[in-house]
Amino acid sequence: MINVSKIKKGIVLDHIEQGNGYRVFKDLRLDELDAVVVLLQNINSTSLGRKDLIKIETDYRVDFTALGLIAPHTTVNIIENGERIKKVRLELPEKVMGIMQCGNPRCVSNQEKVENIEFTLHNAETKEYRCEYCDGLTKFRD
Ligand code: CTP
Ligand code: ZN
């Protein structure tokens, strides 16, 4: 077991589904941060069997909506002065704005440059969201 020390200040993304850590790393563009970032893969977890985990030592704050879409059920721990001051258990977001695009080519949002389209969760199992413009369903690609 590789030991990664506790951090003074930053964020610990815990309970990431095994195999998902690298995608979270890429999607949150953690490579662009000028901070210490550690990705742990396939570590033992009491509840999940195995899991991935990311530690970021920085002031940077994650976008919970985006992360909830990519990796629902992640636990976000906010660390200050070496102590966990906040713990947030993510869920698939009910509303998504500014991240997804409608999959319907005939949708007005794809004809004109519409920004910040609101999508509403339709099916959590399939990650399908309903477009506010055409009511069509689009799957969040992962
Ligand atoms: N952690 C850290 N630096 C700190 C405090 C915690 O890196 N200063 C990390 C721990 O290593 C752990 C995660 O944050 O991976 C959660 O830590 P902890 O508060 O100890 O909670 P746990 O009981 O391990 O987890 P949970 O409450 O989510 O079950
Ligand atoms: Zn649409």
mmCIF file of C-alpha atoms and ligand atoms in Angstrom:
data_model
loop_
_atom_site.group_PDB
_atom_site.id
_atom_site.type_symbol
_atom_site.label_atom_id
_atom_site.label_comp_id
_atom_site.label_asym_id
_atom_site.label_seq_id
_atom_site.Cartn_x
_atom_site.Cartn_y
_atom_site.Cartn_z
ATOM 1 C CA MET A 1 0.000 0.000 0.000
ATOM 2 C CA ILE A 2 1.333 3.402 -0.978
ATOM 3 C CA ASN A 3 0.844 5.973 1.749
ATOM 4 C CA VAL A 4 -0.264 9.430 0.765
ATOM 5 C CA SER A 5 -0.138 11.888 3.602
ATOM 6 C CA LYS A 6 -3.009 14.023 4.802
ATOM 7 C CA ILE A 7 -3.218 17.466 3.308
ATOM 8 C CA LYS A 8 -3.239 20.880 4.982
ATOM 9 C CA LYS A 9 -5.692 22.596 2.717
ATOM 10 C CA GLY A 10 -7.650 21.492 -0.284
ATOM 11 C CA ILE A 11 -10.055 18.895 -1.543
ATOM 12 C CA VAL A 12 -10.252 15.138 -1.272
ATOM 13 C CA LEU A 13 -12.540 13.412 -3.749
ATOM 14 C CA ASP A 14 -13.301 10.122 -2.073
ATOM 15 C CA HIS A 15 -15.329 7.054 -3.037
ATOM 16 C CA ILE A 16 -14.886 7.575 -6.768
ATOM 17 C CA GLU A 17 -16.031 4.454 -8.547
ATOM 18 C CA GLN A 18 -13.084 2.224 -9.349
ATOM 19 C CA GLY A 19 -11.751 3.035 -12.820
ATOM 20 C CA ASN A 20 -13.405 6.454 -12.895
ATOM 21 C CA GLY A 21 -10.646 8.462 -11.223
ATOM 22 C CA TYR A 22 -8.677 9.200 -14.355
ATOM 23 C CA ARG A 23 -11.776 10.445 -16.148
ATOM 24 C CA VAL A 24 -12.600 12.763 -13.277
ATOM 25 C CA PHE A 25 -9.001 13.982 -13.393
ATOM 26 C CA LYS A 26 -9.275 14.719 -17.120
ATOM 27 C CA ASP A 27 -12.776 16.192 -17.084
ATOM 28 C CA LEU A 28 -11.975 18.556 -14.232
ATOM 29 C CA ARG A 29 -8.735 19.431 -16.070
ATOM 30 C CA LEU A 30 -6.669 18.865 -12.969
ATOM 31 C CA ASP A 31 -3.539 18.708 -15.124
ATOM 32 C CA GLU A 32 -3.933 22.464 -15.685
ATOM 33 C CA LEU A 33 -3.781 23.263 -11.989
ATOM 34 C CA ASP A 34 -0.596 24.615 -10.526
ATOM 35 C CA ALA A 35 -1.079 22.522 -7.405
ATOM 36 C CA VAL A 36 -0.148 19.195 -5.928
ATOM 37 C CA VAL A 37 -2.603 16.622 -7.249
ATOM 38 C CA VAL A 38 -2.603 12.930 -6.430
ATOM 39 C CA LEU A 39 -4.687 10.275 -8.140
ATOM 40 C CA LEU A 40 -4.968 6.971 -6.321
ATOM 41 C CA GLN A 41 -6.440 4.050 -8.173
ATOM 42 C CA ASN A 42 -7.770 0.707 -7.006
ATOM 43 C CA ILE A 43 -7.455 1.339 -3.310
ATOM 44 C CA ASN A 44 -9.243 -0.791 -0.783
ATOM 45 C CA SER A 45 -12.482 0.546 0.574
ATOM 46 C CA THR A 46 -14.602 -0.929 3.307
ATOM 47 C CA SER A 47 -17.863 -0.091 1.563
ATOM 48 C CA LEU A 48 -17.012 -0.349 -2.128
ATOM 49 C CA GLY A 49 -14.475 -3.123 -2.316
ATOM 50 C CA ARG A 50 -12.161 -0.893 -4.271
ATOM 51 C CA LYS A 51 -12.287 2.764 -5.180
ATOM 52 C CA ASP A 52 -10.359 5.653 -6.680
ATOM 53 C CA LEU A 53 -9.465 8.837 -4.811
ATOM 54 C CA ILE A 54 -8.046 12.236 -5.740
ATOM 55 C CA LYS A 55 -6.339 14.741 -3.466
ATOM 56 C CA ILE A 56 -5.844 18.326 -4.547
ATOM 57 C CA GLU A 57 -3.834 20.668 -2.350
ATOM 58 C CA THR A 58 -5.165 24.041 -3.406
ATOM 59 C CA ASP A 59 -7.745 26.795 -2.971
ATOM 60 C CA TYR A 60 -9.443 25.567 -6.087
ATOM 61 C CA ARG A 61 -13.114 24.720 -5.698
ATOM 62 C CA VAL A 62 -14.726 22.003 -7.769
ATOM 63 C CA ASP A 63 -17.882 22.457 -9.798
ATOM 64 C CA PHE A 64 -20.282 20.146 -7.959
ATOM 65 C CA THR A 65 -22.766 19.962 -10.845
ATOM 66 C CA ALA A 66 -20.143 18.860 -13.337
ATOM 67 C CA LEU A 67 -18.622 16.402 -10.904
ATOM 68 C CA GLY A 68 -22.047 15.058 -9.953
ATOM 69 C CA LEU A 69 -22.653 14.268 -13.608
ATOM 70 C CA ILE A 70 -19.304 12.614 -14.198
ATOM 71 C CA ALA A 71 -19.043 10.783 -10.906
ATOM 72 C CA PRO A 72 -22.211 10.742 -8.827
ATOM 73 C CA HIS A 73 -21.777 9.340 -5.305
ATOM 74 C CA THR A 74 -18.337 10.871 -4.944
ATOM 75 C CA THR A 75 -17.664 12.276 -1.486
ATOM 76 C CA VAL A 76 -16.132 15.731 -1.590
ATOM 77 C CA ASN A 77 -14.137 16.544 1.546
ATOM 78 C CA ILE A 78 -13.046 20.135 2.043
ATOM 79 C CA ILE A 79 -9.911 20.405 4.142
ATOM 80 C CA GLU A 80 -8.752 23.516 5.999
ATOM 81 C CA ASN A 81 -5.859 23.653 8.464
ATOM 82 C CA GLY A 82 -5.444 19.899 8.185
ATOM 83 C CA GLU A 83 -9.030 19.212 9.260
ATOM 84 C CA ARG A 84 -12.065 18.213 7.290
ATOM 85 C CA ILE A 85 -14.483 21.118 7.606
ATOM 86 C CA LYS A 86 -17.088 19.926 5.138
ATOM 87 C CA LYS A 87 -18.224 16.697 3.559
ATOM 88 C CA VAL A 88 -20.596 16.634 0.600
ATOM 89 C CA ARG A 89 -22.002 13.467 -0.879
ATOM 90 C CA LEU A 90 -22.659 14.156 -4.553
ATOM 91 C CA GLU A 91 -25.695 13.065 -6.509
ATOM 92 C CA LEU A 92 -26.704 13.167 -10.122
ATOM 93 C CA PRO A 93 -27.882 16.786 -10.528
ATOM 94 C CA GLU A 94 -31.600 17.427 -11.090
ATOM 95 C CA LYS A 95 -30.871 20.454 -13.296
ATOM 96 C CA VAL A 96 -27.869 20.936 -15.545
ATOM 97 C CA MET A 97 -26.976 24.242 -17.193
ATOM 98 C CA GLY A 98 -24.099 25.128 -19.454
ATOM 99 C CA ILE A 99 -22.537 21.691 -19.628
ATOM 100 C CA MET A 100 -24.662 19.590 -21.951
ATOM 101 C CA GLN A 101 -25.804 20.105 -25.517
ATOM 102 C CA CYS A 102 -28.999 18.779 -27.007
ATOM 103 C CA GLY A 103 -28.578 15.602 -29.017
ATOM 104 C CA ASN A 104 -31.469 16.434 -31.326
ATOM 105 C CA PRO A 105 -30.001 17.926 -34.533
ATOM 106 C CA ARG A 106 -33.314 19.651 -35.317
ATOM 107 C CA CYS A 107 -33.506 21.323 -31.914
ATOM 108 C CA VAL A 108 -33.513 25.128 -32.091
ATOM 109 C CA SER A 109 -30.630 25.157 -29.629
ATOM 110 C CA ASN A 110 -28.499 23.529 -32.307
ATOM 111 C CA GLN A 111 -29.692 25.822 -35.143
ATOM 112 C CA GLU A 112 -28.961 29.002 -33.265
ATOM 113 C CA LYS A 113 -26.243 29.705 -30.814
ATOM 114 C CA VAL A 114 -28.151 29.095 -27.616
ATOM 115 C CA GLU A 115 -26.090 29.087 -24.461
ATOM 116 C CA ASN A 116 -26.876 27.809 -20.987
ATOM 117 C CA ILE A 117 -29.624 25.428 -22.009
ATOM 118 C CA GLU A 118 -31.353 23.932 -19.021
ATOM 119 C CA PHE A 119 -31.640 20.161 -18.891
ATOM 120 C CA THR A 120 -33.794 18.336 -16.367
ATOM 121 C CA LEU A 121 -33.076 14.844 -15.157
ATOM 122 C CA HIS A 122 -35.410 12.293 -16.722
ATOM 123 C CA ASN A 123 -33.811 8.952 -15.871
ATOM 124 C CA ALA A 124 -31.014 8.654 -13.319
ATOM 125 C CA GLU A 125 -30.201 5.091 -14.356
ATOM 126 C CA THR A 126 -29.449 6.017 -17.971
ATOM 127 C CA LYS A 127 -28.353 9.611 -17.202
ATOM 128 C CA GLU A 128 -30.954 10.922 -19.649
ATOM 129 C CA TYR A 129 -31.846 14.612 -19.469
ATOM 130 C CA ARG A 130 -34.721 16.541 -21.029
ATOM 131 C CA CYS A 131 -33.966 19.626 -23.131
ATOM 132 C CA GLU A 132 -36.007 22.724 -22.244
ATOM 133 C CA TYR A 133 -36.326 23.717 -25.909
ATOM 134 C CA CYS A 134 -37.421 20.557 -27.712
ATOM 135 C CA ASP A 135 -38.295 18.245 -24.794
ATOM 136 C CA GLY A 136 -36.026 15.652 -26.403
ATOM 137 C CA LEU A 137 -33.943 13.338 -24.280
ATOM 138 C CA THR A 138 -30.171 13.437 -24.341
ATOM 139 C CA LYS A 139 -27.892 11.034 -22.548
ATOM 140 C CA PHE A 140 -24.981 12.517 -20.663
ATOM 141 C CA ARG A 141 -22.026 10.891 -22.393
ATOM 142 C CA ASP A 142 -19.443 9.398 -20.172
HETATM 143 N N1 CTP B 1 -7.861 13.567 4.354
HETATM 144 C C1 CTP B 1 -6.714 14.213 3.910
HETATM 145 N N2 CTP B 1 -6.190 15.250 4.642
HETATM 146 C C2 CTP B 1 -6.769 15.663 5.775
HETATM 147 C C3 CTP B 1 -7.949 15.027 6.243
HETATM 148 C C4 CTP B 1 -8.477 13.970 5.491
HETATM 149 O O1 CTP B 1 -6.160 13.876 2.875
HETATM 150 N N3 CTP B 1 -6.205 16.659 6.450
HETATM 151 C C5 CTP B 1 -8.424 12.485 3.544
HETATM 152 C C6 CTP B 1 -8.303 11.133 4.224
HETATM 153 O O2 CTP B 1 -7.066 10.552 3.887
HETATM 154 C C7 CTP B 1 -9.467 10.386 3.599
HETATM 155 C C8 CTP B 1 -10.504 11.452 3.319
HETATM 156 O O3 CTP B 1 -9.799 12.690 3.349
HETATM 157 O O4 CTP B 1 -9.089 9.780 2.371
HETATM 158 C C9 CTP B 1 -11.610 11.470 4.340
HETATM 159 O O5 CTP B 1 -11.013 11.519 5.570
HETATM 160 P P1 CTP B 1 -11.693 11.383 7.012
HETATM 161 O O6 CTP B 1 -12.150 12.741 7.429
HETATM 162 O O7 CTP B 1 -10.730 10.709 7.892
HETATM 163 O O8 CTP B 1 -12.995 10.542 6.818
HETATM 164 P P2 CTP B 1 -13.204 8.972 6.697
HETATM 165 O O9 CTP B 1 -13.836 8.519 7.961
HETATM 166 O O10 CTP B 1 -11.952 8.298 6.257
HETATM 167 O O11 CTP B 1 -14.218 8.930 5.496
HETATM 168 P P3 CTP B 1 -15.784 9.038 5.509
HETATM 169 O O12 CTP B 1 -16.217 9.916 6.648
HETATM 170 O O13 CTP B 1 -16.103 9.676 4.164
HETATM 171 O O14 CTP B 1 -16.261 7.626 5.602
HETATM 172 ZN ZN ZN B 2 -33.334 20.223 -27.638
#
